[in-house]
Tab-separated table of C-alpha atoms and ligand atoms in Angstrom:
chain	number	residue	atom	x	y	z
A	90	UNK	CA	-10.587	14.531	-19.092
A	91	UNK	CA	-8.144	12.485	-17.152
A	92	UNK	CA	-9.515	12.380	-13.234
A	93	UNK	CA	-7.131	12.667	-10.428
A	94	UNK	CA	-6.774	9.944	-7.909
A	95	UNK	CA	-5.072	10.794	-4.195
A	96	UNK	CA	-3.424	7.995	-2.133
A	97	UNK	CA	-2.453	9.570	1.481
A	98	UNK	CA	0.432	7.104	3.038
A	99	UNK	CA	2.610	4.685	0.738
A	100	UNK	CA	3.028	1.756	2.118
A	101	UNK	CA	0.536	-1.873	1.950
A	102	UNK	CA	-2.927	-0.797	1.372
A	103	UNK	CA	-1.920	2.663	-0.487
A	104	UNK	CA	0.779	1.195	-2.990
A	105	UNK	CA	-1.234	-1.975	-3.281
A	106	UNK	CA	-4.522	0.268	-4.211
A	107	UNK	CA	-2.332	2.659	-6.510
A	108	UNK	CA	-0.600	-0.299	-8.232
A	109	UNK	CA	-4.104	-2.086	-9.032
A	110	UNK	CA	-5.673	1.050	-9.774
A	111	UNK	CA	-3.117	1.309	-12.035
A	112	UNK	CA	-2.859	-1.664	-13.928
A	113	UNK	CA	-6.996	-1.038	-14.633
A	114	UNK	CA	-6.644	2.821	-16.347
A	115	UNK	CA	-3.870	3.978	-18.379
A	116	UNK	CA	-1.999	7.562	-17.764
A	117	UNK	CA	-4.454	9.235	-19.531
A	118	UNK	CA	-7.573	8.188	-18.411
A	119	UNK	CA	-6.476	8.446	-14.675
A	120	UNK	CA	-3.363	10.322	-12.878
A	121	UNK	CA	-2.191	8.675	-9.833
A	122	UNK	CA	-0.652	11.197	-6.501
A	123	UNK	CA	0.140	9.321	-3.725
A	124	UNK	CA	1.822	11.076	-0.268
A	125	UNK	CA	4.228	9.620	1.799
A	126	UNK	CA	5.846	11.605	4.674
A	127	UNK	CA	8.234	8.528	5.640
A	128	UNK	CA	11.853	8.233	3.724
A	129	UNK	CA	10.694	4.182	2.435
A	130	UNK	CA	7.747	3.267	0.493
A	131	UNK	CA	5.969	-0.478	-0.360
A	132	UNK	CA	8.256	-2.017	2.851
A	133	UNK	CA	7.704	-4.809	5.030
A	134	UNK	CA	7.034	-3.723	8.533
A	135	UNK	CA	7.094	-7.473	9.183
A	136	UNK	CA	10.106	-8.520	8.429
A	137	UNK	CA	11.911	-5.747	10.897
A	138	UNK	CA	11.843	-8.302	13.620
A	139	UNK	CA	14.013	-10.693	10.723
A	140	UNK	CA	16.224	-8.034	9.723
A	141	UNK	CA	17.498	-7.513	13.510
A	142	UNK	CA	18.057	-10.784	14.313
A	143	UNK	CA	20.361	-11.270	11.378
A	144	UNK	CA	17.919	-13.707	9.666
A	145	UNK	CA	17.421	-10.827	6.869
A	146	UNK	CA	20.855	-9.798	6.045
A	147	UNK	CA	19.893	-5.768	4.729
A	148	UNK	CA	17.381	-3.482	5.043
A	149	UNK	CA	16.503	-3.404	1.633
A	150	UNK	CA	15.551	-6.892	1.087
A	151	UNK	CA	12.536	-5.882	3.390
A	152	UNK	CA	11.550	-3.363	0.115
A	153	UNK	CA	9.255	-4.549	-1.921
A	154	UNK	CA	9.130	-1.593	-4.669
A	155	UNK	CA	11.362	1.586	-4.455
A	156	UNK	CA	9.666	5.193	-5.049
A	157	UNK	CA	11.380	5.407	-8.324
A	158	UNK	CA	10.060	1.768	-9.457
A	159	UNK	CA	6.482	3.036	-8.548
A	160	UNK	CA	7.099	6.257	-10.715
A	161	UNK	CA	8.090	3.762	-13.849
A	162	UNK	CA	4.854	2.792	-13.503
A	163	UNK	CA	2.836	6.157	-13.508
A	164	UNK	CA	2.474	6.603	-10.089
A	165	UNK	CA	3.554	10.372	-9.002
A	166	UNK	CA	4.587	9.103	-5.887
A	167	UNK	CA	6.017	11.826	-3.441
A	168	UNK	CA	8.100	10.917	-0.144
A	169	UNK	CA	8.899	13.334	2.788
A	170	UNK	CA	5.190	14.823	2.208
A	171	UNK	CA	3.003	15.075	4.543
A	172	UNK	CA	-1.362	15.345	4.364
A	173	UNK	CA	-1.623	17.808	7.323
A	174	UNK	CA	-5.453	18.286	6.159
A	175	UNK	CA	-8.250	16.731	3.943
A	176	UNK	CA	-10.962	19.165	2.755
A	177	UNK	CA	-13.910	16.469	1.719
A	178	UNK	CA	-16.506	19.304	0.365
A	179	UNK	CA	-13.744	21.186	-1.633
A	180	UNK	CA	-11.803	17.499	-2.620
A	181	UNK	CA	-8.909	18.277	-1.943
A	182	UNK	CA	-5.797	17.914	0.478
A	183	UNK	CA	-3.088	19.999	2.110
A	184	UNK	CA	0.975	18.549	2.162
A	185	UNK	CA	3.787	19.988	3.170
A	186	UNK	CA	7.081	18.888	2.236
A	187	UNK	CA	9.203	17.545	5.320
A	188	UNK	CA	11.744	18.801	3.711
A	189	UNK	CA	11.291	22.217	2.732
A	190	UNK	CA	8.585	23.081	4.767
A	191	UNK	CA	6.931	24.042	1.627
A	192	UNK	CA	2.198	23.918	1.716
A	193	UNK	CA	0.753	23.329	-1.517
A	194	UNK	CA	-3.297	22.195	-1.943
A	195	UNK	CA	-3.869	18.867	-4.371
A	196	UNK	CA	-7.375	18.249	-5.765
A	197	UNK	CA	-8.557	14.669	-6.528
A	198	UNK	CA	-11.355	13.671	-7.845
A	199	UNK	CA	-11.017	10.373	-6.243
A	200	UNK	CA	-9.159	9.444	-2.596
A	201	UNK	CA	-7.713	6.690	-0.613
A	202	UNK	CA	-6.902	7.233	3.070
A	203	UNK	CA	-4.410	4.329	3.980
A	204	UNK	CA	-2.413	6.483	6.753
A	205	UNK	CA	-1.493	2.831	8.915
A	206	UNK	CA	-1.556	2.768	12.526
A	207	UNK	CA	0.465	4.982	14.930
A	208	UNK	CA	2.281	2.736	17.845
A	209	UNK	CA	1.376	3.627	21.592
A	210	UNK	CA	4.012	5.186	23.258
A	211	UNK	CA	2.784	4.802	26.897
A	212	UNK	CA	3.413	8.362	28.049
A	213	UNK	CA	5.713	7.257	30.426
A	214	UNK	CA	8.832	9.170	32.150
A	215	UNK	CA	11.980	8.493	30.276
A	216	UNK	CA	9.886	7.029	27.542
A	217	UNK	CA	11.745	9.131	24.942
A	218	UNK	CA	15.071	8.534	26.987
A	219	UNK	CA	17.860	7.376	23.665
A	220	UNK	CA	17.859	3.375	24.232
A	221	UNK	CA	13.958	3.120	23.967
A	222	UNK	CA	13.127	2.056	20.397
A	223	UNK	CA	9.578	1.481	18.732
A	224	UNK	CA	10.040	-1.013	15.635
A	225	UNK	CA	7.226	0.505	13.121
A	226	UNK	CA	9.517	1.794	10.388
A	227	UNK	CA	12.563	0.614	8.998
A	228	UNK	CA	14.291	4.275	10.373
A	229	UNK	CA	12.752	2.610	13.759
A	230	UNK	CA	14.326	-0.960	12.639
A	231	UNK	CA	17.660	1.153	11.710
A	232	UNK	CA	17.804	3.097	15.112
A	233	UNK	CA	17.432	0.259	17.056
A	234	UNK	CA	20.518	-1.724	14.972
A	235	UNK	CA	23.227	1.067	15.459
A	236	UNK	CA	21.719	1.131	19.327
A	237	UNK	CA	22.515	-2.183	19.625
A	238	UNK	CA	25.718	-1.482	17.924
A	239	UNK	CA	26.635	1.140	20.627
A	240	UNK	CA	25.729	-0.492	23.395
A	241	UNK	CA	28.228	-2.229	25.628
A	242	UNK	CA	25.819	-3.966	27.968
A	243	UNK	CA	23.703	-6.989	26.919
A	244	UNK	CA	20.799	-6.814	28.545
A	245	UNK	CA	17.557	-5.943	27.356
A	246	UNK	CA	13.888	-5.308	28.071
A	247	UNK	CA	10.674	-5.370	25.225
A	248	UNK	CA	7.998	-3.884	26.933
A	249	UNK	CA	4.567	-6.098	25.939
A	250	UNK	CA	4.231	-9.610	25.010
A	251	UNK	CA	2.222	-9.903	21.966
A	252	UNK	CA	3.322	-11.072	18.835
A	253	UNK	CA	5.765	-8.182	17.842
A	254	UNK	CA	6.709	-7.998	21.500
A	255	UNK	CA	7.582	-12.079	21.205
A	256	UNK	CA	9.104	-11.501	17.841
A	257	UNK	CA	11.384	-9.379	19.191
A	258	UNK	CA	12.153	-11.385	22.209
A	259	UNK	CA	14.079	-13.942	19.705
A	260	UNK	CA	15.569	-11.388	17.745
A	261	UNK	CA	17.141	-9.965	20.825
A	262	UNK	CA	18.182	-13.411	21.637
A	263	UNK	CA	19.377	-14.276	18.532
A	264	UNK	CA	22.154	-10.844	18.973
A	265	UNK	CA	23.484	-12.372	22.334
A	266	UNK	CA	21.187	-10.402	24.987
A	267	UNK	CA	19.873	-11.227	27.802
A	268	UNK	CA	16.024	-10.417	27.613
A	269	UNK	CA	13.488	-9.637	30.139
A	270	UNK	CA	9.760	-9.345	28.259
A	271	UNK	CA	7.267	-7.443	30.413
A	272	UNK	CA	4.002	-8.295	30.545
A	273	UNK	CA	0.472	-6.250	31.182
A	274	UNK	CA	-1.401	-9.565	31.082
A	275	UNK	CA	-0.363	-12.478	33.521
A	276	UNK	CA	0.641	-14.665	30.397
A	277	UNK	CA	2.160	-13.173	27.067
A	278	UNK	CA	-0.158	-13.810	23.277
A	279	UNK	CA	-3.446	-11.898	25.036
A	280	UNK	CA	-4.402	-13.136	21.757
A	281	UNK	CA	-4.675	-16.406	22.657
A	282	UNK	CA	-6.372	-17.925	25.595
A	283	UNK	CA	-4.732	-17.632	29.023
A	284	UNK	CA	-4.217	-21.489	29.325
A	285	UNK	CA	-2.594	-21.768	25.524
A	286	UNK	CA	-0.698	-18.032	26.466
A	287	UNK	CA	1.077	-20.200	29.436
A	288	UNK	CA	2.587	-22.771	26.997
A	289	UNK	CA	3.970	-19.889	25.068
A	290	UNK	CA	5.236	-18.341	28.679
A	291	UNK	CA	6.551	-21.692	29.301
A	292	UNK	CA	8.525	-22.489	25.894
A	293	UNK	CA	9.880	-18.466	26.483
A	294	UNK	CA	11.409	-19.847	29.984
A	295	UNK	CA	12.797	-22.664	28.327
A	296	UNK	CA	14.439	-20.719	25.505
A	297	UNK	CA	15.983	-18.471	28.352
A	298	UNK	CA	13.374	-15.248	27.762
A	299	UNK	CA	12.313	-14.030	31.457
A	300	UNK	CA	8.542	-13.166	31.415
A	301	UNK	CA	7.181	-11.275	33.619
A	302	UNK	CA	3.482	-11.202	33.361
A	303	UNK	CA	0.952	-8.764	35.495
A	304	UNK	CA	3.783	-6.064	34.958
A	305	UNK	CA	2.610	-2.617	34.406
A	306	UNK	CA	5.633	-0.526	33.587
A	307	UNK	CA	5.852	3.123	35.441
A	308	UNK	CA	8.752	4.648	34.393
A	309	UNK	CA	11.703	3.892	32.260
A	310	UNK	CA	15.058	5.173	34.535
A	311	UNK	CA	18.345	6.676	33.040
A	312	UNK	CA	21.264	6.561	33.878
A	313	UNK	CA	24.983	8.355	32.298
A	314	UNK	CA	24.022	11.007	29.260
A	315	UNK	CA	20.169	9.996	29.961
A	316	UNK	CA	20.452	6.881	28.324
A	317	UNK	CA	17.906	4.262	29.734
A	318	UNK	CA	19.505	2.088	32.790
A	319	UNK	CA	16.036	-0.051	33.587
A	320	UNK	CA	12.928	-0.281	33.503
A	321	UNK	CA	10.689	0.019	36.617
A	322	UNK	CA	7.318	-1.512	37.296
A	323	UNK	CA	5.271	-1.011	40.823
A	324	UNK	CA	7.294	-3.452	42.637
A	325	UNK	CA	10.622	-4.011	40.822
A	326	UNK	CA	12.917	-2.708	38.359
A	327	UNK	CA	14.257	-4.500	35.469
A	328	UNK	CA	18.203	-3.042	34.451
A	329	UNK	CA	18.324	-2.322	31.036
A	330	UNK	CA	20.670	-1.553	28.051
A	331	UNK	CA	18.208	-0.966	25.320
A	332	UNK	CA	14.499	-1.527	26.056
A	333	UNK	CA	12.143	-2.378	22.888
A	334	UNK	CA	8.582	-1.255	22.889
A	335	UNK	CA	5.935	-3.953	21.778
A	336	UNK	CA	2.865	-1.714	23.032
A	337	UNK	CA	0.210	-2.600	20.168
A	338	UNK	CA	-1.042	0.710	17.995
A	339	UNK	CA	-3.895	2.334	17.177
A	340	UNK	CA	-5.322	3.453	13.957
A	341	UNK	CA	-3.971	6.475	12.682
A	342	UNK	CA	-7.044	8.696	11.434
A	343	UNK	CA	-6.372	11.698	12.772
A	344	UNK	CA	-7.251	13.722	9.447
A	345	UNK	CA	-10.250	11.129	8.880
A	346	UNK	CA	-11.242	12.682	12.347
A	347	UNK	CA	-11.024	16.038	11.601
A	348	UNK	CA	-12.676	16.027	7.969
A	349	UNK	CA	-16.006	14.335	9.738
A	350	UNK	CA	-15.228	11.099	8.388
A	351	UNK	CA	-17.241	8.011	10.106
A	352	UNK	CA	-14.756	6.302	12.624
A	353	UNK	CA	-15.994	3.206	14.854
A	354	UNK	CA	-15.819	2.083	18.253
A	355	UNK	CA	-12.137	1.126	17.756
A	356	UNK	CA	-11.286	4.687	16.340
A	357	UNK	CA	-11.021	3.032	12.548
A	358	UNK	CA	-12.463	4.630	9.442
A	359	UNK	CA	-15.913	2.436	8.737
A	360	UNK	CA	-16.346	1.198	5.179
A	361	UNK	CA	-18.386	-0.753	3.059
A	362	UNK	CA	-17.821	-4.004	1.559
A	363	UNK	CA	-16.557	-2.068	-1.797
A	364	UNK	CA	-13.657	-0.271	1.128
A	365	UNK	CA	-15.388	2.683	0.518
A	366	UNK	CA	-15.920	5.424	3.240
A	367	UNK	CA	-19.443	5.026	4.401
A	368	UNK	CA	-21.283	7.629	3.106
A	369	UNK	CA	-18.710	8.894	0.757
A	370	UNK	CA	-19.075	8.135	-2.781
A	371	UNK	CA	-15.231	9.368	-3.931
A	372	UNK	CA	-13.622	8.468	-1.066
A	373	UNK	CA	-11.762	4.641	-0.111
A	374	UNK	CA	-10.087	3.666	3.138
A	375	UNK	CA	-7.861	0.421	3.950
A	376	UNK	CA	-5.359	-0.960	6.116
A	377	UNK	CA	-4.699	-0.909	9.456
A	378	UNK	CA	-6.715	2.871	9.338
A	379	UNK	CA	-9.562	0.862	8.836
A	380	UNK	CA	-12.137	-1.419	11.289
A	381	UNK	CA	-12.857	-4.719	9.849
A	382	UNK	CA	-16.059	-6.992	10.315
A	383	UNK	CA	-15.573	-10.332	12.412
A	384	UNK	CA	-17.447	-12.664	10.415
A	385	UNK	CA	-17.271	-15.088	13.684
A	386	UNK	CA	-18.595	-12.822	15.912
A	387	UNK	CA	-20.477	-10.170	13.416
A	388	UNK	CA	-18.511	-7.071	15.158
A	389	UNK	CA	-16.595	-4.527	13.719
A	390	UNK	CA	-12.750	-5.143	14.833
A	391	UNK	CA	-10.020	-2.808	14.478
A	392	UNK	CA	-6.534	-5.808	13.273
A	393	UNK	CA	-3.303	-4.116	12.143
A	394	UNK	CA	-2.092	-6.750	9.749
A	395	UNK	CA	-0.965	-6.768	6.603
A	396	UNK	CA	-2.224	-9.470	5.224
A	397	UNK	CA	-5.493	-7.287	5.514
A	398	UNK	CA	-3.934	-4.073	4.245
A	399	UNK	CA	-2.851	-5.931	1.126
A	400	UNK	CA	-6.481	-7.474	0.278
A	401	UNK	CA	-7.988	-3.801	1.052
A	402	UNK	CA	-5.668	-1.970	-1.158
A	403	UNK	CA	-6.034	-4.398	-4.184
A	404	UNK	CA	-9.920	-4.424	-3.319
A	405	UNK	CA	-9.278	-0.907	-3.534
A	406	UNK	CA	-7.462	-0.431	-6.325
A	407	UNK	CA	-10.196	-2.371	-8.354
A	408	UNK	CA	-12.731	-0.542	-8.021
A	409	UNK	CA	-11.091	2.966	-8.558
A	410	UNK	CA	-9.826	1.573	-11.427
A	411	UNK	CA	-13.630	0.742	-12.707
A	412	UNK	CA	-13.502	-3.195	-11.903
A	413	UNK	CA	-15.664	-4.358	-8.900
A	414	UNK	CA	-14.260	-6.458	-5.484
A	415	UNK	CA	-15.284	-6.528	-2.112
A	416	UNK	CA	-13.456	-7.809	0.922
A	417	UNK	CA	-16.629	-9.177	2.737
A	418	UNK	CA	-14.162	-9.320	6.560
A	419	UNK	CA	-11.626	-11.829	8.659
A	420	UNK	CA	-11.907	-14.742	11.009
A	421	UNK	CA	-9.120	-13.345	12.837
A	422	UNK	CA	-6.405	-15.367	11.632
A	423	UNK	CA	-2.571	-14.602	12.745
A	424	UNK	CA	0.551	-16.579	13.088
A	425	UNK	CA	4.330	-15.971	14.871
A	426	UNK	CA	6.827	-17.854	16.414
A	427	UNK	CA	8.972	-17.103	18.785
A	428	UNK	CA	12.468	-19.258	17.979
A	429	UNK	CA	10.948	-22.944	17.366
A	430	UNK	CA	7.641	-22.299	19.270
A	431	UNK	CA	4.931	-22.133	16.700
A	432	UNK	CA	1.622	-19.864	17.613
A	433	UNK	CA	-1.203	-19.380	15.860
A	434	UNK	CA	-5.057	-18.348	16.316
A	435	UNK	CA	-7.836	-17.747	14.463
A	436	UNK	CA	-11.656	-17.322	15.138
A	437	UNK	CA	-12.987	-16.609	18.775
A	438	UNK	CA	-11.002	-16.867	21.930
A	439	UNK	CA	-13.350	-17.709	24.776
A	440	UNK	CA	-13.475	-14.752	26.195
A	441	UNK	CA	-14.962	-12.940	22.349
A	442	UNK	CA	-17.563	-15.361	22.558
A	443	UNK	CA	-18.909	-14.770	25.617
A	444	UNK	CA	-18.639	-11.376	24.809
A	445	UNK	CA	-21.133	-11.580	22.311
A	446	UNK	CA	-23.330	-13.879	24.344
A	447	UNK	CA	-22.351	-17.509	22.133
A	448	UNK	CA	-22.459	-20.699	24.390
A	449	UNK	CA	-19.344	-22.965	23.514
A	450	UNK	CA	-17.734	-26.583	24.489
A	451	UNK	CA	-13.398	-26.305	24.419
A	452	UNK	CA	-11.613	-29.037	24.282
A	453	UNK	CA	-7.647	-29.155	23.787
A	454	UNK	CA	-5.772	-31.989	22.119
A	455	UNK	CA	-2.189	-32.828	22.458
A	456	UNK	CA	-0.812	-34.800	18.953
A	457	UNK	CA	2.335	-34.293	17.417
A	458	UNK	CA	3.445	-32.754	13.955
A	459	UNK	CA	4.561	-35.777	12.119
A	460	UNK	CA	3.833	-39.307	12.670
A	461	UNK	CA	5.407	-40.118	16.506
A	462	UNK	CA	7.440	-42.722	14.892
A	463	UNK	CA	9.088	-40.450	12.067
A	464	UNK	CA	11.910	-38.369	13.076
A	465	UNK	CA	11.222	-34.995	14.172
A	466	UNK	CA	7.972	-35.603	15.357
A	467	UNK	CA	7.105	-32.565	17.730
A	468	UNK	CA	4.589	-31.867	19.901
A	469	UNK	CA	1.663	-29.719	19.064
A	470	UNK	CA	-1.512	-28.258	21.483
A	471	UNK	CA	-4.431	-27.870	19.939
A	472	UNK	CA	-7.639	-25.861	20.763
A	473	UNK	CA	-11.140	-25.651	19.618
A	474	UNK	CA	-14.028	-23.799	20.477
A	475	UNK	CA	-17.247	-24.597	19.203
A	476	UNK	CA	-20.857	-23.508	19.515
A	477	UNK	CA	-23.040	-25.625	21.539
A	478	UNK	CA	-26.021	-27.513	20.054
A	479	UNK	CA	-24.909	-26.692	16.740
A	480	UNK	CA	-21.352	-27.276	16.605
A	481	UNK	CA	-20.612	-24.402	14.504
A	482	UNK	CA	-16.456	-23.900	14.805
A	483	UNK	CA	-16.052	-20.603	16.884
A	484	UNK	CA	-12.324	-20.807	17.001
A	485	UNK	CA	-8.795	-22.621	16.924
A	486	UNK	CA	-5.511	-22.042	18.847
A	487	UNK	CA	-2.375	-24.181	17.593
A	488	UNK	CA	1.041	-23.997	20.136
A	489	UNK	CA	3.755	-26.086	18.727
A	490	UNK	CA	6.824	-26.784	16.549
A	491	UNK	CA	7.614	-26.776	12.776
A	492	UNK	CA	4.191	-27.351	10.756
A	493	UNK	CA	2.129	-25.855	13.788
A	494	UNK	CA	1.728	-22.277	12.429
A	495	UNK	CA	0.335	-23.021	9.432
A	496	UNK	CA	-1.990	-25.862	10.240
A	497	UNK	CA	-4.158	-23.104	11.648
A	498	UNK	CA	-5.108	-21.905	7.877
A	499	UNK	CA	-7.411	-25.625	7.787
A	500	UNK	CA	-9.491	-24.281	10.467
A	501	UNK	CA	-9.825	-20.617	8.924
A	502	UNK	CA	-11.197	-22.059	5.896
A	503	UNK	CA	-13.344	-23.948	7.870
A	504	UNK	CA	-14.393	-20.866	9.701
A	505	UNK	CA	-15.012	-18.945	6.501
A	506	UNK	CA	-17.026	-21.765	5.302
A	507	UNK	CA	-19.019	-21.417	8.538
A	508	UNK	CA	-18.681	-25.444	8.605
A	509	UNK	CA	-19.488	-27.010	12.239
A	510	UNK	CA	-16.964	-29.449	13.250
A	511	UNK	CA	-18.489	-32.411	12.518
A	512	UNK	CA	-18.221	-31.433	8.658
A	513	UNK	CA	-14.435	-30.743	9.878
A	514	UNK	CA	-14.041	-34.242	10.636
A	515	UNK	CA	-14.493	-35.580	7.044
A	516	UNK	CA	-11.942	-33.331	5.904
A	517	UNK	CA	-9.425	-35.167	2.927
A	518	UNK	CA	-6.358	-33.520	4.189
A	519	UNK	CA	-2.905	-34.537	3.187
A	520	UNK	CA	-1.202	-37.377	5.088
A	521	UNK	CA	1.855	-39.005	5.002
A	522	UNK	CA	4.409	-39.742	8.070
A	523	UNK	CA	6.579	-37.329	7.422
A	524	UNK	CA	3.613	-34.101	7.747
A	525	UNK	CA	1.362	-35.705	10.030
A	526	UNK	CA	-0.222	-38.225	12.062
A	527	UNK	CA	-2.697	-40.684	10.254
A	528	UNK	CA	-5.031	-38.157	11.740
A	529	UNK	CA	-3.888	-34.724	11.711
A	530	UNK	CA	-3.818	-32.651	15.381
A	531	UNK	CA	-6.826	-30.368	13.890
A	532	UNK	CA	-9.106	-33.650	12.912
A	533	UNK	CA	-8.769	-34.778	16.417
A	534	UNK	CA	-9.383	-31.675	17.887
A	535	UNK	CA	-12.760	-31.777	15.808
A	536	UNK	CA	-13.773	-35.108	16.480
A	537	UNK	CA	-13.223	-34.114	20.643
A	538	UNK	CA	-14.911	-31.006	20.052
A	539	UNK	CA	-18.024	-33.435	18.109
A	540	UNK	CA	-18.193	-35.413	21.117
A	541	UNK	CA	-18.302	-32.214	23.044
A	542	UNK	CA	-21.005	-31.106	21.780
A	543	UNK	CA	-23.022	-33.742	21.499
A	544	UNK	CA	-22.916	-34.801	25.303
A	545	UNK	CA	-23.366	-31.040	26.247
A	546	UNK	CA	-26.701	-31.019	25.476
B	895	LIG	C1	7.352	-4.970	13.786
B	895	LIG	C2	6.383	-5.102	12.980
B	895	LIG	C3	6.061	-6.655	12.511
B	895	LIG	C4	4.356	-7.578	11.810
B	895	LIG	N1	4.573	-8.469	11.347
B	895	LIG	C5	3.294	-8.674	10.572
B	895	LIG	C6	3.425	-9.935	10.261
B	895	LIG	O1	4.057	-10.896	10.464
B	895	LIG	N2	2.004	-10.351	9.275
B	895	LIG	C7	1.290	-9.346	9.579
B	895	LIG	O2	0.379	-9.915	8.644
B	895	LIG	N3	1.651	-8.481	9.991
B	895	LIG	C8	2.699	-8.071	10.416
B	895	LIG	N4	2.839	-6.085	11.003
B	895	LIG	C9	1.697	-5.351	10.394
B	895	LIG	C10	1.946	-4.638	9.553
B	895	LIG	O3	2.797	-4.309	8.562
B	895	LIG	C11	0.651	-3.750	8.690
B	895	LIG	O4	-0.480	-4.395	8.630
B	895	LIG	C12	1.151	-2.922	7.677
B	895	LIG	O5	1.946	-2.645	7.601
B	895	LIG	C13	0.038	-2.275	7.689
B	895	LIG	O6	0.079	-1.518	6.119
B	895	LIG	P1	-0.900	-0.154	5.817
B	895	LIG	O7	-0.647	0.218	4.465
B	895	LIG	O8	-2.386	-0.075	6.716
B	895	LIG	O9	-0.295	0.794	6.432
B	895	LIG	P2	1.048	0.895	7.188
B	895	LIG	O10	2.475	0.484	6.743
B	895	LIG	O11	1.463	1.626	8.523
B	895	LIG	O12	1.628	2.642	6.203
B	895	LIG	C14	0.806	3.219	6.300
B	895	LIG	C15	1.425	4.781	5.882
B	895	LIG	O13	1.401	6.196	5.454
B	895	LIG	C16	1.664	7.216	6.197
B	895	LIG	N5	1.553	8.185	6.110
B	895	LIG	C17	0.424	8.146	7.370
B	895	LIG	N6	-0.297	9.355	7.651
B	895	LIG	C18	0.050	10.224	6.574
B	895	LIG	C19	0.112	11.207	6.202
B	895	LIG	N7	-0.570	12.112	7.019
B	895	LIG	N8	0.895	11.637	5.361
B	895	LIG	C20	1.556	11.195	4.638
B	895	LIG	N9	1.693	9.884	4.732
B	895	LIG	C21	1.114	9.346	5.956
B	895	LIG	C22	3.062	6.369	6.971
B	895	LIG	O14	4.151	6.845	7.145
B	895	LIG	C23	3.070	4.975	6.547
B	895	LIG	O15	3.997	4.858	5.747
B	895	LIG	C24	4.231	-6.183	11.720
B	895	LIG	C25	3.989	-4.636	11.646
B	895	LIG	C26	5.368	-4.450	12.558
B	895	LIG	C27	5.364	-3.065	12.555
């Protein structure tokens, strides 16, 4: 008899899991029902800043697979259907059709929870005023674009200077807005150490983006017809015709919490290596709603990234489909950009190393993206952390122009392999003048880190 797989959440993790399971099991062996409360499935939120900024012309370019395409592959994807309750003992989910209001229970043999993350919307006066926008979904992106079309003013305030905040600052700048970014920390990109964040700050200043550090927003001020007119902090007011929120996310685990499933300190679901929810044989979870093991610090973290969500989905789909796959953990690699400035990080920051009790050395090197004499060579700053005594690589941050971001992948591989900075100095990286100096900036940093490790003890 055919088993039924129910998937909650129809984006990266959920539909990757469903698609992979379908590749392995025929419809007669496994019925797949997926519930998605939104208007879109399998879309790229990652592309929203580039759609809003005009690099991507059409919303639909961000849709990897339509609901109809999923259905053609024998995945019964039910859009605008929210799962409102999870009955673990009874192996069933209660759903509500958001168009008709109709409610129903659907039983499952296997369940995948892929409910993603919820954007934090600080409970400030005026936060729901017209002109204040999140950028989590394609509906959000469309609402922002409509708002930009409608507004006559050209002043935009972005709240939060994480990667979404800086990407949105670029998007608004590209659309001709005067952009101010308000950030609670002193420097933008708190996923970097403050000294590297300062480089981003300086570059944003150079682009004409006003970045205000240490700015805790206290309220959104409204004007005509209740529309946003300014953003207030403790000591200033920033005029705004439009406001974009990039204030972070938390795991969307309300259903799981109510059902008594195990959650970690960050509120994400806890899974084993096969992405099975701990203690639950027939329930899997992946994507932004789970916590992941940080292979460098050995701690659980919540990192909301599409790159992990897709991999989780593949692993879950393989296991649900009768195969075998594991997700061992992450090293914390992330890249982004603001205009031509590329920003990359992997592994631990100084703060993270201190928190887990690791003694470390740091080095920072200034190099270039290409041989110094080759046209287009641009400056690149690489910061490297290595453990004292052992010399084990702990983390790398890179800020620079073309070629800076993806260079961090060298360090991601080295971290995953548990390499020391001494071993890194011998890496056989490619060289030709258009691509790097004869000593790649990452190798220069590794050499310098090795010297620092040796002289520290
Ligand atoms: C602006 C922006 C830029 C980004 N850029 C990058 C990037 O450059 N690189 C990167 O790696 N990541 C990026 N991300 C993050 C990436 O988009 C997410 O990590 C990824 O989408 C997570 O996939 P997911 O399937 O876990 O969750 P989601 O994509 O959030 O999908 C979860 C789905 O579940 C649905 N759902 C939730 N609860 C229920 C319920 N009870 N019933 C029915 N449906 C439900 C939701 O409607 C949602 O569609 C970006 C995100 C944003 C917002």
